[in-house]
Short mmCIF file of C-alpha atoms and ligand atoms in Angstrom, two decimals:
data_model
loop_
_atom_site.label_atom_id
_atom_site.label_comp_id
_atom_site.label_asym_id
_atom_site.label_seq_id
_atom_site.Cartn_x
_atom_site.Cartn_y
_atom_site.Cartn_z
CA MET E 20 -10.53 3.94 -29.93
CA ARG E 21 -7.81 6.64 -30.48
CA TYR E 22 -4.70 6.25 -28.05
CA ARG E 23 -1.60 8.31 -27.69
CA LYS E 24 1.25 6.55 -29.33
CA PRO E 25 4.16 5.34 -27.81
CA THR E 26 7.27 7.58 -27.11
CA PRO E 27 10.15 6.56 -29.74
CA HIS E 28 13.28 5.41 -28.22
CA PRO E 29 15.83 8.05 -27.59
CA SER E 30 18.06 6.60 -30.37
CA GLY E 31 15.18 7.07 -32.91
CA ALA E 32 15.07 3.51 -33.60
CA LYS E 33 12.54 1.68 -35.03
CA PRO E 34 11.34 -1.72 -34.65
CA PRO E 35 12.45 -4.89 -36.79
CA LYS E 36 9.69 -5.71 -39.44
CA ILE E 37 8.60 -8.91 -38.50
CA LYS E 38 5.62 -10.39 -40.41
CA ALA E 39 2.85 -10.47 -37.72
CA ASP E 40 2.33 -14.49 -38.07
CA ALA E 41 5.99 -14.44 -36.56
CA LEU E 42 5.48 -12.09 -33.85
CA PRO E 43 4.57 -13.81 -30.31
CA ARG E 44 1.22 -13.39 -28.97
CA HIS E 45 2.60 -13.29 -25.27
CA VAL E 46 5.75 -12.57 -24.19
CA ALA E 47 6.67 -13.34 -20.48
CA ILE E 48 9.45 -11.26 -18.70
CA VAL E 49 11.52 -12.36 -15.84
CA MET E 50 13.26 -8.94 -15.13
CA ASP E 51 16.24 -10.16 -13.48
CA GLY E 52 19.50 -8.81 -12.34
CA ASN E 53 18.62 -5.93 -10.39
CA GLY E 54 20.45 -6.68 -7.35
CA ARG E 55 23.76 -7.45 -9.50
CA TRP E 56 23.69 -4.20 -11.22
CA ALA E 57 23.15 -2.32 -8.03
CA LYS E 58 26.32 -4.28 -6.50
CA GLN E 59 28.58 -3.50 -9.57
CA ARG E 60 27.88 0.19 -8.95
CA GLY E 61 28.71 -0.28 -4.97
CA MET E 62 25.21 0.84 -4.35
CA ALA E 63 22.40 -1.12 -2.53
CA ARG E 64 20.30 -3.38 -4.12
CA THR E 65 17.28 -1.13 -3.44
CA LYS E 66 19.12 1.18 -6.22
CA GLY E 67 18.80 -1.55 -8.78
CA HIS E 68 15.07 -2.12 -8.32
CA GLU E 69 14.83 1.55 -8.95
CA ALA E 70 16.74 1.71 -11.95
CA GLY E 71 14.62 -1.04 -13.30
CA GLU E 72 11.76 1.02 -13.46
CA LYS E 73 12.83 2.69 -16.39
CA ALA E 74 14.02 -0.30 -18.32
CA LEU E 75 10.28 -1.96 -17.54
CA PHE E 76 8.44 1.08 -19.07
CA ASP E 77 10.80 1.53 -21.97
CA VAL E 78 10.07 -2.15 -22.57
CA VAL E 79 6.30 -1.64 -22.58
CA GLU E 80 7.01 1.19 -25.25
CA GLY E 81 8.66 -1.37 -27.21
CA ALA E 82 6.03 -4.12 -27.22
CA LEU E 83 3.42 -1.36 -28.29
CA GLU E 84 5.39 -0.15 -30.85
CA ILE E 85 5.94 -3.40 -32.30
CA GLY E 86 2.74 -4.88 -32.01
CA LEU E 87 2.27 -7.24 -29.04
CA LYS E 88 -1.09 -7.60 -27.79
CA GLU E 89 -0.09 -9.53 -24.15
CA VAL E 90 3.26 -9.08 -22.17
CA SER E 91 3.25 -10.51 -18.64
CA VAL E 92 5.81 -9.15 -16.16
CA TYR E 93 7.35 -10.81 -13.23
CA ALA E 94 7.69 -8.40 -10.58
CA PHE E 95 7.51 -10.32 -7.03
CA SER E 96 7.29 -13.87 -6.51
CA THR E 97 5.84 -15.96 -4.01
CA GLU E 98 9.40 -16.95 -3.19
CA ASN E 99 10.58 -13.20 -3.06
CA TRP E 100 9.28 -13.14 0.80
CA ARG E 101 12.32 -15.06 1.66
CA ARG E 102 14.45 -11.89 1.12
CA SER E 103 15.24 -9.68 4.09
CA PRO E 104 12.43 -7.60 5.55
CA GLU E 105 13.84 -4.49 4.54
CA GLU E 106 13.99 -5.69 0.81
CA VAL E 107 10.60 -7.04 1.07
CA ARG E 108 9.42 -4.08 2.32
CA PHE E 109 10.88 -1.80 -0.19
CA LEU E 110 9.67 -3.62 -2.92
CA MET E 111 6.04 -3.72 -1.92
CA ASN E 112 6.33 0.09 -1.35
CA PHE E 113 8.17 0.47 -4.71
CA ASN E 114 5.35 -1.49 -6.58
CA ARG E 115 2.47 0.40 -5.27
CA GLU E 116 4.13 3.76 -6.28
CA VAL E 117 5.23 2.73 -9.66
CA ILE E 118 1.76 1.45 -10.29
CA ARG E 119 0.17 4.47 -9.28
CA LYS E 120 2.63 6.85 -10.93
CA ARG E 121 2.42 4.78 -14.55
CA ARG E 122 -1.35 4.28 -14.06
CA ASP E 123 -1.96 7.42 -16.21
CA GLU E 124 0.37 7.17 -18.96
CA MET E 125 -0.51 3.28 -19.16
CA HIS E 126 -4.08 3.90 -19.79
CA GLU E 127 -3.62 6.64 -22.43
CA ARG E 128 -1.51 4.19 -24.26
CA GLY E 129 -4.48 1.83 -24.35
CA ILE E 130 -3.06 -0.57 -22.16
CA LYS E 131 -5.24 -3.00 -20.02
CA VAL E 132 -3.37 -3.70 -16.79
CA ARG E 133 -4.56 -6.88 -14.88
CA TRP E 134 -2.73 -8.20 -11.66
CA VAL E 135 -1.94 -11.98 -11.64
CA GLY E 136 -0.99 -13.61 -8.03
CA ARG E 137 -1.91 -14.48 -4.68
CA ARG E 138 -4.11 -12.06 -2.35
CA GLN E 139 -2.56 -14.19 0.70
CA LYS E 140 0.25 -12.02 2.25
CA LEU E 141 0.57 -9.23 -0.24
CA TRP E 142 0.33 -6.07 1.05
CA ALA E 143 -3.28 -4.86 1.10
CA SER E 144 -2.38 -1.18 0.01
CA VAL E 145 -0.63 -3.01 -3.16
CA VAL E 146 -3.54 -4.59 -3.91
CA LYS E 147 -5.88 -1.74 -3.74
CA GLU E 148 -3.38 0.00 -6.20
CA LEU E 149 -3.35 -2.84 -8.67
CA GLU E 150 -7.20 -3.34 -8.40
CA GLU E 151 -7.50 0.55 -8.98
CA ALA E 152 -5.28 0.07 -12.11
CA GLU E 153 -7.35 -2.69 -13.30
CA ARG E 154 -10.48 -0.83 -12.97
CA LEU E 155 -9.32 2.45 -14.73
CA THR E 156 -7.97 0.54 -17.85
CA ARG E 157 -10.03 -2.67 -18.09
CA ARG E 158 -11.70 -1.35 -21.54
CA ASN E 159 -8.40 -0.74 -22.88
CA THR E 160 -7.55 -2.89 -26.08
CA ALA E 161 -3.99 -1.93 -27.44
CA MET E 162 -2.29 -4.18 -25.37
CA THR E 163 -2.65 -6.21 -22.08
CA LEU E 164 0.25 -5.92 -19.47
CA ASN E 165 0.14 -8.85 -16.58
CA MET E 166 1.70 -7.47 -13.73
CA CYS E 167 2.63 -10.74 -11.85
CA ILE E 168 3.02 -9.41 -7.99
CA ASN E 169 3.17 -12.58 -5.29
CA TYR E 170 2.81 -14.73 -8.33
CA GLY E 171 4.12 -18.42 -8.23
CA GLY E 172 3.51 -20.93 -10.81
CA ARG E 173 3.09 -23.84 -8.31
CA ALA E 174 0.59 -21.51 -5.57
CA GLU E 175 -1.45 -20.92 -9.15
CA ILE E 176 -1.94 -24.54 -9.80
CA VAL E 177 -2.27 -25.62 -6.41
CA ASP E 178 -4.71 -22.51 -5.86
CA ALA E 179 -6.98 -23.66 -8.92
CA THR E 180 -6.86 -27.37 -8.19
CA ARG E 181 -8.22 -26.43 -4.45
CA ALA E 182 -11.00 -24.41 -6.18
CA LEU E 183 -11.67 -27.30 -8.43
CA ALA E 184 -11.61 -29.89 -5.67
CA LEU E 185 -14.23 -27.82 -3.92
CA ASP E 186 -16.54 -27.75 -7.29
CA VAL E 187 -16.02 -31.57 -7.36
CA ALA E 188 -16.86 -31.93 -3.89
CA LYS E 189 -20.03 -30.10 -3.85
CA ARG E 190 -20.59 -32.20 -7.37
CA ARG E 191 -21.06 -29.14 -9.51
CA ILE E 192 -18.30 -31.02 -11.62
CA LYS E 193 -17.84 -34.55 -12.48
CA PRO E 194 -14.35 -35.66 -12.09
CA ASP E 195 -14.41 -37.19 -15.51
CA ALA E 196 -15.37 -33.65 -16.82
CA VAL E 197 -11.83 -32.39 -15.49
CA THR E 198 -9.79 -31.59 -18.68
CA GLU E 199 -6.79 -29.16 -19.52
CA LYS E 200 -9.45 -26.44 -21.00
CA LEU E 201 -11.92 -26.78 -17.82
CA PHE E 202 -8.60 -26.58 -15.18
CA ARG E 203 -7.33 -23.41 -17.43
CA LYS E 204 -10.59 -21.92 -16.26
CA TYR E 205 -9.63 -22.22 -12.61
CA LEU E 206 -6.31 -20.39 -13.21
CA ASP E 207 -5.69 -16.75 -11.97
CA GLU E 208 -6.37 -15.18 -15.47
CA PRO E 209 -8.44 -17.73 -17.41
CA LYS E 210 -8.13 -15.34 -20.66
CA MET E 211 -4.02 -15.53 -20.51
CA ASN E 212 -3.01 -16.68 -23.95
CA ASP E 213 -0.13 -19.52 -23.67
CA VAL E 214 3.44 -18.08 -23.43
CA ASP E 215 5.01 -17.80 -26.91
CA LEU E 216 8.21 -15.96 -25.79
CA PHE E 217 9.82 -16.29 -22.30
CA PHE E 218 12.39 -13.75 -21.97
CA ARG E 219 14.88 -13.82 -18.89
CA SER E 220 17.52 -11.05 -18.48
CA SER E 221 20.62 -11.22 -16.36
CA GLY E 222 22.13 -14.53 -17.83
CA GLU E 223 20.29 -17.22 -15.35
CA GLN E 224 18.84 -19.77 -17.09
CA ARG E 225 15.83 -20.84 -15.33
CA THR E 226 12.00 -20.24 -14.99
CA SER E 227 12.08 -19.48 -11.32
CA ASN E 228 8.46 -20.60 -11.18
CA PHE E 229 6.98 -18.11 -13.69
CA LEU E 230 3.58 -18.99 -15.80
CA MET E 231 4.60 -22.76 -15.39
CA TRP E 232 0.73 -23.90 -16.97
CA GLN E 233 1.07 -20.86 -19.88
CA SER E 234 4.89 -21.85 -21.07
CA ALA E 235 4.47 -25.43 -21.35
CA TYR E 236 5.42 -24.77 -24.94
CA ALA E 237 7.24 -21.29 -24.65
CA GLU E 238 10.27 -20.49 -26.61
CA MET E 239 13.26 -19.50 -24.12
CA VAL E 240 15.27 -16.62 -24.91
CA PHE E 241 17.64 -15.86 -21.89
CA MET E 242 20.18 -12.73 -22.49
CA ASP E 243 23.09 -11.68 -20.68
CA VAL E 244 22.22 -8.52 -20.00
CA LEU E 245 20.94 -7.03 -15.96
CA TRP E 246 17.66 -5.74 -15.79
CA PRO E 247 18.33 -2.13 -15.40
CA ASP E 248 20.28 -1.95 -18.84
CA VAL E 249 17.58 -3.43 -20.51
CA ASP E 250 15.38 -1.48 -23.10
CA ARG E 251 13.15 -1.79 -26.13
CA LEU E 252 16.13 -2.69 -28.10
CA THR E 253 16.81 -6.02 -25.96
CA LEU E 254 12.99 -6.74 -26.20
CA TRP E 255 13.04 -6.42 -30.26
CA LYS E 256 16.39 -8.54 -30.36
CA ALA E 257 14.65 -11.37 -28.16
CA ILE E 258 11.51 -10.99 -30.51
CA GLU E 259 13.75 -11.46 -33.39
CA ILE E 260 15.60 -14.32 -32.44
CA TYR E 261 12.09 -15.79 -31.69
CA ALA E 262 11.01 -15.18 -35.26
CA GLU E 263 13.98 -17.44 -36.32
CA ARG E 264 12.98 -20.53 -34.31
CA GLU E 265 10.77 -23.55 -35.46
CA ARG E 266 7.97 -24.28 -33.39
CA ARG E 267 6.50 -28.04 -33.53
CA PHE E 268 4.37 -28.69 -30.58
CA GLY E 269 5.25 -32.06 -30.47
CA GLY E 270 4.18 -32.67 -34.27
CA ALA E 271 6.65 -33.38 -37.23
CA GLU E 272 7.16 -32.13 -40.81
C1 IPE X 4 15.07 -8.85 -9.92
O1 IPE X 4 16.16 -8.68 -9.48
C2 IPE X 4 14.00 -8.28 -9.18
C3 IPE X 4 13.13 -9.17 -8.30
C4 IPE X 4 13.40 -10.36 -7.63
C5 IPE X 4 12.27 -8.19 -7.37
P1 IPE X 4 16.84 -9.17 -8.39
O2 IPE X 4 16.68 -8.37 -7.39
O3 IPE X 4 16.59 -10.44 -8.20
O4 IPE X 4 18.65 -9.36 -8.80
P2 IPE X 4 19.68 -10.08 -8.62
O5 IPE X 4 18.96 -11.38 -9.29
O6 IPE X 4 19.94 -10.32 -7.28
O7 IPE X 4 20.82 -9.46 -9.68
C1 IPE X 5 12.45 -14.53 -10.46
O1 IPE X 5 13.84 -13.68 -9.66
C2 IPE X 5 11.49 -13.30 -9.85
C3 IPE X 5 11.63 -11.99 -10.02
C4 IPE X 5 12.06 -11.50 -11.45
C5 IPE X 5 9.82 -10.94 -9.60
P1 IPE X 5 14.61 -14.20 -8.82
O2 IPE X 5 15.96 -13.43 -8.54
O3 IPE X 5 13.54 -14.17 -7.41
O4 IPE X 5 15.01 -15.70 -8.95
P2 IPE X 5 16.03 -16.82 -8.61
O5 IPE X 5 16.16 -16.68 -7.06
O6 IPE X 5 17.33 -16.14 -8.84
O7 IPE X 5 15.51 -18.01 -9.10
MG1 MG X 6 17.27 -12.69 -9.25
#
């Protein structure tokens, strides 16, 4: 399949040369710092979210250029409903419009878009747009982009547990058969790879409930840059840091 090449970075920068086996297969990104970016400029928080759109799509192009196979972005958490009704409403409308607007360019570049998150409470119009994008891009193979909207790690684990408990109650599964491998099948996106690199912008050093199960052995990279100021160069830097890390998975030399 021939896909459209990613647009180069405005500076003409090319991705650093990293050996294929040192590249993370799955990068999880907490896109944080939009509100602070706007505040620094005396603007409304929502202006920061708007400015974050460009950052996201530059990062997506950089991910394609360097050869990532899977990227997950945290766009709205199960805890973000705690924000003001105005900000929640803005984020719902904004997410829907961004997906609609960017769907075709993602499709042309061979990106498979998947929605990861809870249906409950999420606006039906947002779900509809996400499902439309999933349908359109389902056969693409260049890279998978998991759009995590109304996502929470604990919610995902609890929902999986409930579905599994139901199967046990119905005697479809014996309690003894419950293993990590089986449990994973009940997660929102069973095909998702474990997270290799967990990246968060804005300087905060916490996971905020993102991909808890999948990030058990992720390498954490936190950078002191607000999300609207992030671009593919930031992603490449995080990948270079990752490539220098020694991963052990509990083993020893
Ligand atoms: C991240 O930026 C975007 C979402 C959570 C939707 P924030 O809105 O959290 O920005 P800060 O952390 O307040 O600066
Ligand atoms: C995490 O950022 C959620 C997203 C980026 C969507 P938050 O800004 O909501 O997280 P906290 O409140 O700082 O932990
Ligand atoms: Mg934040």
